[in-house]
XYZ file of C-alpha atoms in Angstrom:
592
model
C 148.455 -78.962 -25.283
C 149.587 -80.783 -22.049
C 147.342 -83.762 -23.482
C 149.550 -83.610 -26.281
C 152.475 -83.857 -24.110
C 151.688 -86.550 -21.907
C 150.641 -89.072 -24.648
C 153.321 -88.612 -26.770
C 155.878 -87.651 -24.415
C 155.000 -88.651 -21.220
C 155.454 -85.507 -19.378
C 152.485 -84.046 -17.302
C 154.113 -80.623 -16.976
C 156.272 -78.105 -19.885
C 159.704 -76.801 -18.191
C 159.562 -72.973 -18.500
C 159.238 -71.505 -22.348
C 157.786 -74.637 -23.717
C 154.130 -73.688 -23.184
C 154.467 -69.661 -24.165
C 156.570 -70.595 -27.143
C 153.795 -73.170 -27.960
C 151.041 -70.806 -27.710
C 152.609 -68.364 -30.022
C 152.862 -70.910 -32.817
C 149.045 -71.707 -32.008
C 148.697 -68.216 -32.377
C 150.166 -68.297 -35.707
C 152.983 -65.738 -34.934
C 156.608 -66.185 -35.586
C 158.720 -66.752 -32.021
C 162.413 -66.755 -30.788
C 162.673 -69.019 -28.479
C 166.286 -69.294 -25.983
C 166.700 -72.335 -23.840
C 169.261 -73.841 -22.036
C 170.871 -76.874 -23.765
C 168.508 -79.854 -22.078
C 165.819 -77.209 -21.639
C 163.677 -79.432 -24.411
C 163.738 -77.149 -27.656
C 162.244 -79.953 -29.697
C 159.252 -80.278 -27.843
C 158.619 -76.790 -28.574
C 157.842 -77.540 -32.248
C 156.894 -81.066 -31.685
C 153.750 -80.262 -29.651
C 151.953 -77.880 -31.804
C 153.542 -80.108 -34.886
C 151.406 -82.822 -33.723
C 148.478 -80.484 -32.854
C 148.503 -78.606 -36.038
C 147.525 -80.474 -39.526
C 150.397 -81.117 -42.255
C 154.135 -81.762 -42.287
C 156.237 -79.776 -40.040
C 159.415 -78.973 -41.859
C 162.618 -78.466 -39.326
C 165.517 -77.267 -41.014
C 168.377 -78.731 -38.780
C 172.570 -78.558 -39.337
C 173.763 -82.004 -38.950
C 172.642 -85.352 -40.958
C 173.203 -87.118 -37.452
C 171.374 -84.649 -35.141
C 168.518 -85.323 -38.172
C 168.713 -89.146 -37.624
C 169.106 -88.804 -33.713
C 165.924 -86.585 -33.731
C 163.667 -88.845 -36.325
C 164.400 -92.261 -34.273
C 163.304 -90.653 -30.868
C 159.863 -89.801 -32.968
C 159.722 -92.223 -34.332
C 160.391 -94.661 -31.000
C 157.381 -92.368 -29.546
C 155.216 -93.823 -32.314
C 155.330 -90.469 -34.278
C 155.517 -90.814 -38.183
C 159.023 -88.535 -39.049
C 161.481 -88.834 -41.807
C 164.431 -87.190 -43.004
C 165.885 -86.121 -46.648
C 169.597 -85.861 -46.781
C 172.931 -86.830 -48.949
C 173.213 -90.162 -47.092
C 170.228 -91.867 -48.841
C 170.046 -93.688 -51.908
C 167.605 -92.608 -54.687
C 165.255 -95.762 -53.385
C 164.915 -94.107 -49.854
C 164.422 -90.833 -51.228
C 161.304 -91.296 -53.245
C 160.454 -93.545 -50.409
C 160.001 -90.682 -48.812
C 158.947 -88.460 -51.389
C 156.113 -90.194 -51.427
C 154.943 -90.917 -47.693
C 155.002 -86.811 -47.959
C 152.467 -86.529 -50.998
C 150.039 -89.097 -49.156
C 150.149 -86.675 -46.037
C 151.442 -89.323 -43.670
C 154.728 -87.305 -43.146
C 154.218 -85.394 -39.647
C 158.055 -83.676 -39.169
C 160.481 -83.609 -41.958
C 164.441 -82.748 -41.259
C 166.629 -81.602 -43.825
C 169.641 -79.589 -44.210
C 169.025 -76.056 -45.642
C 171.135 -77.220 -48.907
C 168.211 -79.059 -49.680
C 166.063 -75.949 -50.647
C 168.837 -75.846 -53.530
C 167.246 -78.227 -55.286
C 164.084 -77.575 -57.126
C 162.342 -80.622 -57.170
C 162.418 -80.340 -53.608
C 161.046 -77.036 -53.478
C 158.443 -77.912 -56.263
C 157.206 -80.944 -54.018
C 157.283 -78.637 -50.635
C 154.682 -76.543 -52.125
C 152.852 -79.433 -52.775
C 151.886 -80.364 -49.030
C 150.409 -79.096 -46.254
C 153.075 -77.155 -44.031
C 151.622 -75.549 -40.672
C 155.477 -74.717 -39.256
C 158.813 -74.349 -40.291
C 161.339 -74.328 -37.402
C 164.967 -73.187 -37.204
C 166.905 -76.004 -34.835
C 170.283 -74.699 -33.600
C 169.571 -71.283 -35.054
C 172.189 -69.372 -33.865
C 173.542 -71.055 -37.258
C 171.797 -68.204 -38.906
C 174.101 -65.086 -37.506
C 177.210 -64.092 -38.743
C 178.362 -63.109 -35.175
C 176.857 -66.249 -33.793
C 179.763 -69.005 -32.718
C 178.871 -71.739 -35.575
C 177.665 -69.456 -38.522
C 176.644 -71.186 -41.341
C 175.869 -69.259 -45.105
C 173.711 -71.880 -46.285
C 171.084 -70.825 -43.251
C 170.810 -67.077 -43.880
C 170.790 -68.276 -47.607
C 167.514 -70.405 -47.056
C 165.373 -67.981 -45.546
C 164.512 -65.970 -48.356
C 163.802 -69.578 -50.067
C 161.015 -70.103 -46.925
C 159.414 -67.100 -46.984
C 158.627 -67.875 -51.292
C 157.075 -71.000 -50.450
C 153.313 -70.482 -51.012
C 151.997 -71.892 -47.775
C 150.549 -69.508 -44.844
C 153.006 -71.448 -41.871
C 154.714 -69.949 -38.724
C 158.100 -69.644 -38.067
C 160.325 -70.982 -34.898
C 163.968 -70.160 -33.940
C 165.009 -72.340 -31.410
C 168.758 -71.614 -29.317
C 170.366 -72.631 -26.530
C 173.898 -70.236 -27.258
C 172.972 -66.781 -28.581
C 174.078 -63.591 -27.530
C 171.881 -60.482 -27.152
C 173.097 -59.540 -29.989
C 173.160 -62.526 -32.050
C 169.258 -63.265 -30.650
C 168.464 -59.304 -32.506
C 170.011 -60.846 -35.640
C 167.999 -63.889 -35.762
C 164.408 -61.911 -35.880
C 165.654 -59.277 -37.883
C 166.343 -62.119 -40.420
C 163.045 -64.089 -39.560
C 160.833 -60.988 -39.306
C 159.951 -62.156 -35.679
C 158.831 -59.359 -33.263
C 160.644 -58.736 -29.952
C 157.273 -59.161 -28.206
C 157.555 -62.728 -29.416
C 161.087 -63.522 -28.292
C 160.950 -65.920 -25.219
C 163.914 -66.508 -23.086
C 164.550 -68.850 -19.488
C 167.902 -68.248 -17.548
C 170.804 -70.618 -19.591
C 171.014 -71.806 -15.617
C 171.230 -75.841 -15.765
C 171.732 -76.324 -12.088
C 172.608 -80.465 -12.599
C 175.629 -78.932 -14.365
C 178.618 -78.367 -11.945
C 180.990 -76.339 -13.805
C 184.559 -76.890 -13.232
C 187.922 -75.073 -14.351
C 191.247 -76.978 -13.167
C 194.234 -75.273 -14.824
C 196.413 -78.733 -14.367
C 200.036 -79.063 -16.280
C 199.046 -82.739 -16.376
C 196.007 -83.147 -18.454
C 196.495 -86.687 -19.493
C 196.829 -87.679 -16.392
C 193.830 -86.261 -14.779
C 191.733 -87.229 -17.594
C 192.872 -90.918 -17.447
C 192.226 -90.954 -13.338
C 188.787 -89.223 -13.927
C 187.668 -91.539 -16.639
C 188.695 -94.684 -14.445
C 187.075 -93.528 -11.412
C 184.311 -92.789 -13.846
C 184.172 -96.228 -15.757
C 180.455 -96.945 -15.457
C 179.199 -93.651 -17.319
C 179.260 -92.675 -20.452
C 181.289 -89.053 -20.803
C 182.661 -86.644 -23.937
C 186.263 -85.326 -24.111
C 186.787 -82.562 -26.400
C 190.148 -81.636 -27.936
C 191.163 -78.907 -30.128
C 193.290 -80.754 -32.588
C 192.965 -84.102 -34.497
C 196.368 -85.088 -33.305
C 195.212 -84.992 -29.711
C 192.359 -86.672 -29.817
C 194.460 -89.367 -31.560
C 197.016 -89.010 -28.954
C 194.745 -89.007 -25.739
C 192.839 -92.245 -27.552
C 196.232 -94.025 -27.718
C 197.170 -93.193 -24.173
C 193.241 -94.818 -22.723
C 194.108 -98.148 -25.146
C 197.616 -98.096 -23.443
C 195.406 -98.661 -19.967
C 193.035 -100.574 -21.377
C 190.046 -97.980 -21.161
C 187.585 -98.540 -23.984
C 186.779 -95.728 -26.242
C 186.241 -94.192 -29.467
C 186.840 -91.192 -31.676
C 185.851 -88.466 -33.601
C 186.902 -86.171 -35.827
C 186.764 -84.494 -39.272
C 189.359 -86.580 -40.919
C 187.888 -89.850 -40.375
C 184.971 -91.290 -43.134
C 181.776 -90.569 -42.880
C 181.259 -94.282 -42.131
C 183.467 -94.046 -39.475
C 182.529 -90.963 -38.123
C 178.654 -92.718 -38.053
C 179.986 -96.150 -36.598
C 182.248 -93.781 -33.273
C 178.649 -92.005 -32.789
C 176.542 -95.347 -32.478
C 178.657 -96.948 -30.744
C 178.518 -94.427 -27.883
C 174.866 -93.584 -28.349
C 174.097 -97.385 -28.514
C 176.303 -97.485 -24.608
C 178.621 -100.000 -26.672
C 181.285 -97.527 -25.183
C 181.341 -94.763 -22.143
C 184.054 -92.454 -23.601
C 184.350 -90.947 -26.753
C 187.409 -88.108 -27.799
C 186.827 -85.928 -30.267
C 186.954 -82.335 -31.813
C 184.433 -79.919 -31.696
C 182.949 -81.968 -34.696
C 180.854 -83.470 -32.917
C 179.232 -80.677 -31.356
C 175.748 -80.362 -32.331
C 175.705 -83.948 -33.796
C 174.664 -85.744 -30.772
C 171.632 -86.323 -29.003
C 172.485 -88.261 -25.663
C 170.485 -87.310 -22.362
C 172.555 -89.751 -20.027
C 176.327 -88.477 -20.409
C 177.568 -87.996 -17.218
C 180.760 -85.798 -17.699
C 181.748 -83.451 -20.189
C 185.575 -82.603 -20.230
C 187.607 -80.010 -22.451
C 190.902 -81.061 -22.776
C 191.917 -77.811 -24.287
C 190.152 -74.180 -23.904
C 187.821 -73.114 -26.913
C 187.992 -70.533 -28.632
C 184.587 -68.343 -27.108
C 181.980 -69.459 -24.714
C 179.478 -70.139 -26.840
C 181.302 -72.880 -27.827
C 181.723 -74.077 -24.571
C 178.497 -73.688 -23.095
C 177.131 -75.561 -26.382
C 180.139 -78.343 -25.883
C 179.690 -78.742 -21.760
C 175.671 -78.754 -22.444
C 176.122 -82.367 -23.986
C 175.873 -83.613 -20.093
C 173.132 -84.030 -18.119
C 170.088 -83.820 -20.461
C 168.500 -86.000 -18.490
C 168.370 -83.768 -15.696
C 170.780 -85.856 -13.444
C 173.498 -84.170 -11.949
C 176.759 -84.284 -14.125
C 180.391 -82.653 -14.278
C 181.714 -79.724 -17.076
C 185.232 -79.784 -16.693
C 187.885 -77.394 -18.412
C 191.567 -78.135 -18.177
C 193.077 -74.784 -19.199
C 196.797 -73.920 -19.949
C 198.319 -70.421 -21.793
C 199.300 -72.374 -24.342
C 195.550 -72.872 -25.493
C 195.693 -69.050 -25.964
C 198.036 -68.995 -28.615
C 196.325 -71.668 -30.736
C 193.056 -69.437 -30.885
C 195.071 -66.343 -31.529
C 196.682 -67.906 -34.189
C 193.316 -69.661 -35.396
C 191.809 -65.998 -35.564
C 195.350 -64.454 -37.599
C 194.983 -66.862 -40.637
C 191.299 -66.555 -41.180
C 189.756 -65.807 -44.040
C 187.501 -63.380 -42.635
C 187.004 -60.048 -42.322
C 188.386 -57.559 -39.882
C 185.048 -56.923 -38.190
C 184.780 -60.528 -37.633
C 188.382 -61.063 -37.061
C 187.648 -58.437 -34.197
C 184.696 -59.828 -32.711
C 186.092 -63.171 -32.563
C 189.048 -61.569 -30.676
C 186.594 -59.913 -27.893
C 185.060 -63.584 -27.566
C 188.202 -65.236 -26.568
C 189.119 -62.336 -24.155
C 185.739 -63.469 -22.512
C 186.309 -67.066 -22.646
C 190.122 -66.454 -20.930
C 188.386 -64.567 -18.540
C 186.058 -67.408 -17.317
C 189.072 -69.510 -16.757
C 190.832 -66.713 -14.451
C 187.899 -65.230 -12.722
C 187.411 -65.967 -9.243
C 183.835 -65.642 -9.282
C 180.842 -68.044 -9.586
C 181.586 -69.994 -13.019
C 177.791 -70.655 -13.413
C 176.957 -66.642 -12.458
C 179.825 -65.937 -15.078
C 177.749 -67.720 -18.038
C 174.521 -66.391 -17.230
C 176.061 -63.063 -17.148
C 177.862 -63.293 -20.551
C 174.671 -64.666 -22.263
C 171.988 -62.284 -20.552
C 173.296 -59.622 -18.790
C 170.627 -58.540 -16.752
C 169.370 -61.340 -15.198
C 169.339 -61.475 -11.702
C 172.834 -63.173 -10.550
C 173.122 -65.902 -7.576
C 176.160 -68.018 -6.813
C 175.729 -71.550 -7.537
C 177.432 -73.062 -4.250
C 178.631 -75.975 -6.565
C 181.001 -74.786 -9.229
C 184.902 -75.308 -8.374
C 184.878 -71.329 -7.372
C 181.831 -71.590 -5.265
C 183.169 -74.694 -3.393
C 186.872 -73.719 -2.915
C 187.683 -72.028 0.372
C 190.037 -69.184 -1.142
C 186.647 -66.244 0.425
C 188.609 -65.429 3.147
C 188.359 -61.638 3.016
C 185.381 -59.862 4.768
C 184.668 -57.036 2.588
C 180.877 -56.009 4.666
C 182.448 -52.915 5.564
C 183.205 -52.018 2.245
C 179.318 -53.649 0.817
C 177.961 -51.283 3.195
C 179.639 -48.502 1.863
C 178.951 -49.164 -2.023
C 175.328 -50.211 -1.455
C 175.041 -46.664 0.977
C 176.615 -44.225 -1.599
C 174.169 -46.137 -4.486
C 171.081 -45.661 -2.303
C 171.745 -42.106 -1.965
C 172.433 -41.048 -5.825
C 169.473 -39.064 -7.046
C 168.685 -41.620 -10.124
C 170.194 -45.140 -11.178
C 173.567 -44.936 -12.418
C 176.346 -47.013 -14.318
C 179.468 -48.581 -12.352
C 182.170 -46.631 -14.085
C 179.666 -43.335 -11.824
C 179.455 -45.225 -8.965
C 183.166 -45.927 -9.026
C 184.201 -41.994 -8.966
C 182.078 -41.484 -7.007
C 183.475 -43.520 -4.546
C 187.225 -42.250 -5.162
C 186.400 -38.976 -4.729
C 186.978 -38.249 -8.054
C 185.027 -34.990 -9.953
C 183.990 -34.326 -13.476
C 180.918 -31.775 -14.872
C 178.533 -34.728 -14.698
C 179.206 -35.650 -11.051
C 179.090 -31.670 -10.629
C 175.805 -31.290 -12.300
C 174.349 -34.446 -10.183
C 175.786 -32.927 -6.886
C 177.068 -36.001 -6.194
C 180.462 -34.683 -4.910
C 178.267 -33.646 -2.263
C 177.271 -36.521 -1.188
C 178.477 -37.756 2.034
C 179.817 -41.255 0.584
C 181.540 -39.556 -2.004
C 185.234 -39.895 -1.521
C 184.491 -42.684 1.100
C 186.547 -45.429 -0.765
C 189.569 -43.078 -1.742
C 191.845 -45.395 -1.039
C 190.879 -48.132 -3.089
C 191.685 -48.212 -7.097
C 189.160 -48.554 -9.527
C 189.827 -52.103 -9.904
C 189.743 -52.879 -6.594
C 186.325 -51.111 -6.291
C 184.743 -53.499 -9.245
C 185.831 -56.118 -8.245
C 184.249 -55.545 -4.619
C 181.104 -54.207 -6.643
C 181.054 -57.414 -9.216
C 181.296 -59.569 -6.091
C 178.073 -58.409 -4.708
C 176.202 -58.174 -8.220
C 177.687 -62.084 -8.361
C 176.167 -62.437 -5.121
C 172.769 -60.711 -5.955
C 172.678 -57.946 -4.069
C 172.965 -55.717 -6.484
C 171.322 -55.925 -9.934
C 171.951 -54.963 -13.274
C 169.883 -53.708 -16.019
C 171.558 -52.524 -19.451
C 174.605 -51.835 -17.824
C 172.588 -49.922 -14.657
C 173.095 -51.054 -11.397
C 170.353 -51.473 -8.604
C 170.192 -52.210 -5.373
C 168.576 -55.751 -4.774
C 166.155 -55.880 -1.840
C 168.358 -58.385 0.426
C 170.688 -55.844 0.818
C 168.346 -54.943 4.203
C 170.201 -58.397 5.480
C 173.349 -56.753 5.323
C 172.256 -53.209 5.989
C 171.178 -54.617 9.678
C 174.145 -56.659 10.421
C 172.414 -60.079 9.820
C 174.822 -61.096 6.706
C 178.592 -61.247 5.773
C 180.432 -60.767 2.102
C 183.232 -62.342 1.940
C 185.777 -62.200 -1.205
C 188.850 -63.500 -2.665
C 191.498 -61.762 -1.786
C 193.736 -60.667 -5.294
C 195.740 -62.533 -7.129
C 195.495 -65.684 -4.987
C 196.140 -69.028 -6.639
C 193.626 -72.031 -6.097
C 193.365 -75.593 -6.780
C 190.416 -77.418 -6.508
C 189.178 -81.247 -5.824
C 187.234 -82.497 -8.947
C 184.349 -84.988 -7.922
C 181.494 -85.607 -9.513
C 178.070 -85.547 -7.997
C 175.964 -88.728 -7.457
C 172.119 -89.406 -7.255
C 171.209 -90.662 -3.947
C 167.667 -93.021 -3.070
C 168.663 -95.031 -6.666
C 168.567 -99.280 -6.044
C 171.640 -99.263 -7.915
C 171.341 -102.950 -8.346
C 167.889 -102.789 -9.973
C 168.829 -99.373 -12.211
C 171.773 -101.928 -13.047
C 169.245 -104.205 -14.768
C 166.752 -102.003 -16.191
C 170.173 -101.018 -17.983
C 170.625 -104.215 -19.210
C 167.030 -104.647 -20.129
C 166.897 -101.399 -22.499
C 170.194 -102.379 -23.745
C 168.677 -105.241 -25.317
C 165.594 -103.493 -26.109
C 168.008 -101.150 -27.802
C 169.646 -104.302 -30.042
C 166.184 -105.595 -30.857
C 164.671 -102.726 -31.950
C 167.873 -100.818 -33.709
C 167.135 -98.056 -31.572
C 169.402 -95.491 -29.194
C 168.757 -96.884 -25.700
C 167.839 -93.234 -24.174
C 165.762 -93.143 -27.147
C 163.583 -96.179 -24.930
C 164.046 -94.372 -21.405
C 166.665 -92.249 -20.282
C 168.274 -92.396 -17.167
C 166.121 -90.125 -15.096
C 163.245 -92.138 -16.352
C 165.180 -95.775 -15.407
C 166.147 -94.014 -12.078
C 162.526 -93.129 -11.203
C 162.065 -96.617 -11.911
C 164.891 -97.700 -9.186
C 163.348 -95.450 -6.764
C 159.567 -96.264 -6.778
C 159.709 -99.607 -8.141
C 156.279 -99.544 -9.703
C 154.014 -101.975 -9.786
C 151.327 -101.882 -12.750
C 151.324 -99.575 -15.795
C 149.090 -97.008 -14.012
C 151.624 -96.048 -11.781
C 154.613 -95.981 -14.431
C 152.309 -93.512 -16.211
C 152.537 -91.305 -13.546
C 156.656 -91.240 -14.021
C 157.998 -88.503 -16.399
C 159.181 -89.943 -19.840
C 156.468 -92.637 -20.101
C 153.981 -91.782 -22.551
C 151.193 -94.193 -24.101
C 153.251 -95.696 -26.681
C 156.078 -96.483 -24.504
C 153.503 -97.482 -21.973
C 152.205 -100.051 -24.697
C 155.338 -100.929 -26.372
C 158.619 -100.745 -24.021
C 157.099 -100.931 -20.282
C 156.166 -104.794 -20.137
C 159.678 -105.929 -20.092
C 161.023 -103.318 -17.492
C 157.661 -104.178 -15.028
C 158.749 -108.211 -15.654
C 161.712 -106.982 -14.106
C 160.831 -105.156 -11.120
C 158.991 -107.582 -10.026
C 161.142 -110.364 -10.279
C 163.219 -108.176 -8.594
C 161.358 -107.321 -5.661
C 160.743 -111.530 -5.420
C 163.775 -111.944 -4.799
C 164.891 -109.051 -1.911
């Protein structure tokens, strides 16, 4: 397995998920698996693809994220193709026909495709060891970006004749929209593998400016040598926003549902290929790129759940390298998603849920909490919280109440309840309030209860959220535990502090850079997979990304043994790509 990995890949170690998930598929069992955007989901189905014989088929949403996908394969010297609406009948059969002679080892396609028999007919043709679901919260109705065709294709898998396991792979689902998924796919709960959706290169940001365009022009010129994504939630401001950078000269492109698909295609190569930094667009181009080194994501407008959001702001930093997630939020944005949610077509169930999703998503932009705590709250609730100490909440000095005296007295009346208990108990208890369960418990006998009469019940969650923020206290299905570092506070060797209510803030935005880089040499490694990139008609992070060209920067190495030893070189970028970029470091070095 980690053989696997390192030759192809260049990695010497999986991130957390990648090996379980991979031994399930071994295993020939079907598996969930639920990792953060970056986390390297296509690795878990690459691997054992590569270690298992046949054709892997990976049913994926988006002809680009398809192409995106096949050329970093196939720049790793792995044999993968693609079957989709943009070819001509020539390519097709092309195709067709690697896949009959076995030398097919991943096949994308959309799940239309299983709509047409032929297709079908020649699937059951070939040897098929895995079928994986990419993006597949696609597949639930209450998931952000359901798609019909997805559910529809499952019952179309499970006819095919072949004896293959199944993987789901997510980075945005919900419990509930993860319980969905392997009820559809028949996958077991003991087979569901999850890592925290914490991405702790991402520094997430919420700026409720009335002058968007403005900070988004200063950002992107103090940002001009990285490549970054600005979302918008109309056509017309993307269009707008576009004008306003080609009124100051800033190059960039856009994208959006209304252009052609050739234009569409030429916006997204251009900023894959690094021909331009910025590119606007709607959430159209959400899943449809595949571009570790973008530096800053910004939402020029709210959207409309944070699914969506998370999904959106994951775009930066795949590499690893720390990067910016910035939301510019107004009230207005509120209205457009209420109204979005009035004139749909769907049902009132839906209509509902989607309602309940943008109360959550308004909520992030208010709360005064951690805004990386916040995510991995909505999207597993009872993971263990921390605060980030990065986010625009974490780093803004607006803690200036010391509530210890109050932690003291929430953690004391918890540890003295006679079992676990929910925070709307905890709460009356607290006030002083009574009811036949509190009776039955004895807990009005308690000598904490009544302690924190004088505080309302919002007053007392938002003391309690700030210390389950904070980790002291945990939470498990909607049960609250003390955490053992609540001994630190117990004995006077800590301090809570808290926002006081209804405070206003503003906050600096500034973007994180990588210190120990020769920024001169990562300059002209830069240069040299650019042209690699026009040679070869590859993506240039499809070559090396920018982690890899900054490991470079850092240890200059000398011989292909020790560029081996650097994650993202494997033995066919070893063989093909890393002459050039050694030339290079050592003319460097010749000339310090």
């Amino acid at each position: 397995m980690e053989t696997t990995l390192s030759h192809y890949f260049g990695y010497e170690t999986f991130r957390p998920g990648q090996k379980e998930i991979i031994s399930k598929i071994i295993d020939h069992r079907n598996v969930l698996g639920v990792l953060p955007t970056g986390g390297g989901k296509s690795i878990c189905y690459q691997v054992p693809g590569l270690m298992l014989d046949g054709t892997t088929i990976v049913i994926s949403p988006l002809i680009s994220l398809m192409k995106d996908q096949v050329d970093q394969l196939n720049a790793a010297g792995i044999n993968a193709a693609y079957l989709n609406s943009s070819m001509t009948q020539k390519q097709q059969k092309a195709v067709e026909q690697e896949l009959l002679r076995g030398e097919v080892q991943f096949l994308y396609v959309a799940p239309e495709r299983f709509d047409n028999g032929y297709f079908v007919n020649l699937l059951q043709q070939l040897t098929i060891p895995l079928v994986a679901f990419d993006e597949a919260h696609c597949i639930s109705k209450w998931g952000h970006d359901f798609r019909p065709s997805y559910q529809e294709v499952i019952h179309k898998v499970f006819a095919l004749p072949q004896d293959f396991a199944i993987v789901a792979l997510t980075a945005t689902a919900t419990t509930e929209v993860q319980k969905d998924i392997m009820q559809r796919l028949n996958i077991n709960k003991n087979d569901e593998i999850k890592t925290s959706t914490k991405r702790r290169n991402l520094v997430f940001k919420v700026n409720p400016t009335y002058q968007r365009q403005k900070f988004v022009l200063d950002y992107v010129k103090e940002h001009s040598d990285v490549a970054g994504i600005i979302y918008c939630s109309t056509r017309k401001q993307v269009e707008e926003l576009h004008e306003a950078f080609q009124d100051q000269n800033i190059q960039s492109t856009i994208y959006h549902a209304g252009l052609s698909n050739k234009e569409r295609e030429q916006a997204q190569n251009d900023f894959v290929y690094d021909r331009v930094r910025v590119v606007v667009a709607t959430n159209a181009f959400g899943m449809g790129i595949d571009k570790s080194n973008v530096r800053y994501v910004i939402h020029y407008n709210m959207p409309g759940d944070l699914e969506s959001y998370y999904q959106e702001a994951g775009r930066a930093g795949r590499d690893g390298l720390n990067s910016d997630c910035i939301l510019l939020f107004s009230e207005r944005d509120i209205g457009l998603h209420q109204y979005f949610i009035s004139v749909s077509k769907a049902d009132d169930d839906y209509k509902d849920k989607m309602g309940e999703k943008l109360t959550k998503m308004i909520q992030y932009t208010k709360t005064k909490k951690c805004l990386e705590a916040t995510l991995v709250h909505y999207f597993e609730p009872n993971e263990k919280l921390e605060e980030c100490q990065q986010c625009s909440n974490c780093v803004h000095e607006n803690k200036t109440y010391d509530m210890t005296d109050e932690a003291k007295m929430i953690i004391s009346c918890i540890a003295r309840m006679k079992q676990q208990e929910s925070y709307s108990v905890i709460i009356q208890v607290l006030r002083g309030e009574t009811s036949d369960y509190i009776k039955y418990c004895d807990y009005d006998q308690l000598s904490t209860h009544g302690l924190m009469k004088d505080y309302t019940t919002s007053d007392l969650s938002h003391l309690i959220d700030e210390l389950r923020f904070k980790g002291y206290l945990n939470e498990h299905d909607e049960i609250l535990t003390c955490d053992a570092s609540v001994k630190k506070l117990l004995n006077a060797n800590a301090a809570v502090f808290t926002t006081p209510f209804k405070r206003k803030s503003k906050e600096k935005v500034s973007i994180n850079t990588v210190e120990g880089v020769d920024k001169a040499l990562f300059d002209e490694l830069k240069s040299v997979r650019q042209q690699l990139s026009e040679q070869l008609e590859i993506a240039p992070v499809s070559i090396f990304s920018d982690y890899t060209l900054e490991e470079f920067a850092k240890r200059k190495p000398e011989s292909k043994q020790d560029m081996i030893a650097i994650d993202g070189v494997g033995s066919y970028k070893l063989k093909h790509y890393c002459p050039k970029f050694l030339e290079t470091i050592q003319s460097y070095k010749a000339q310090i």
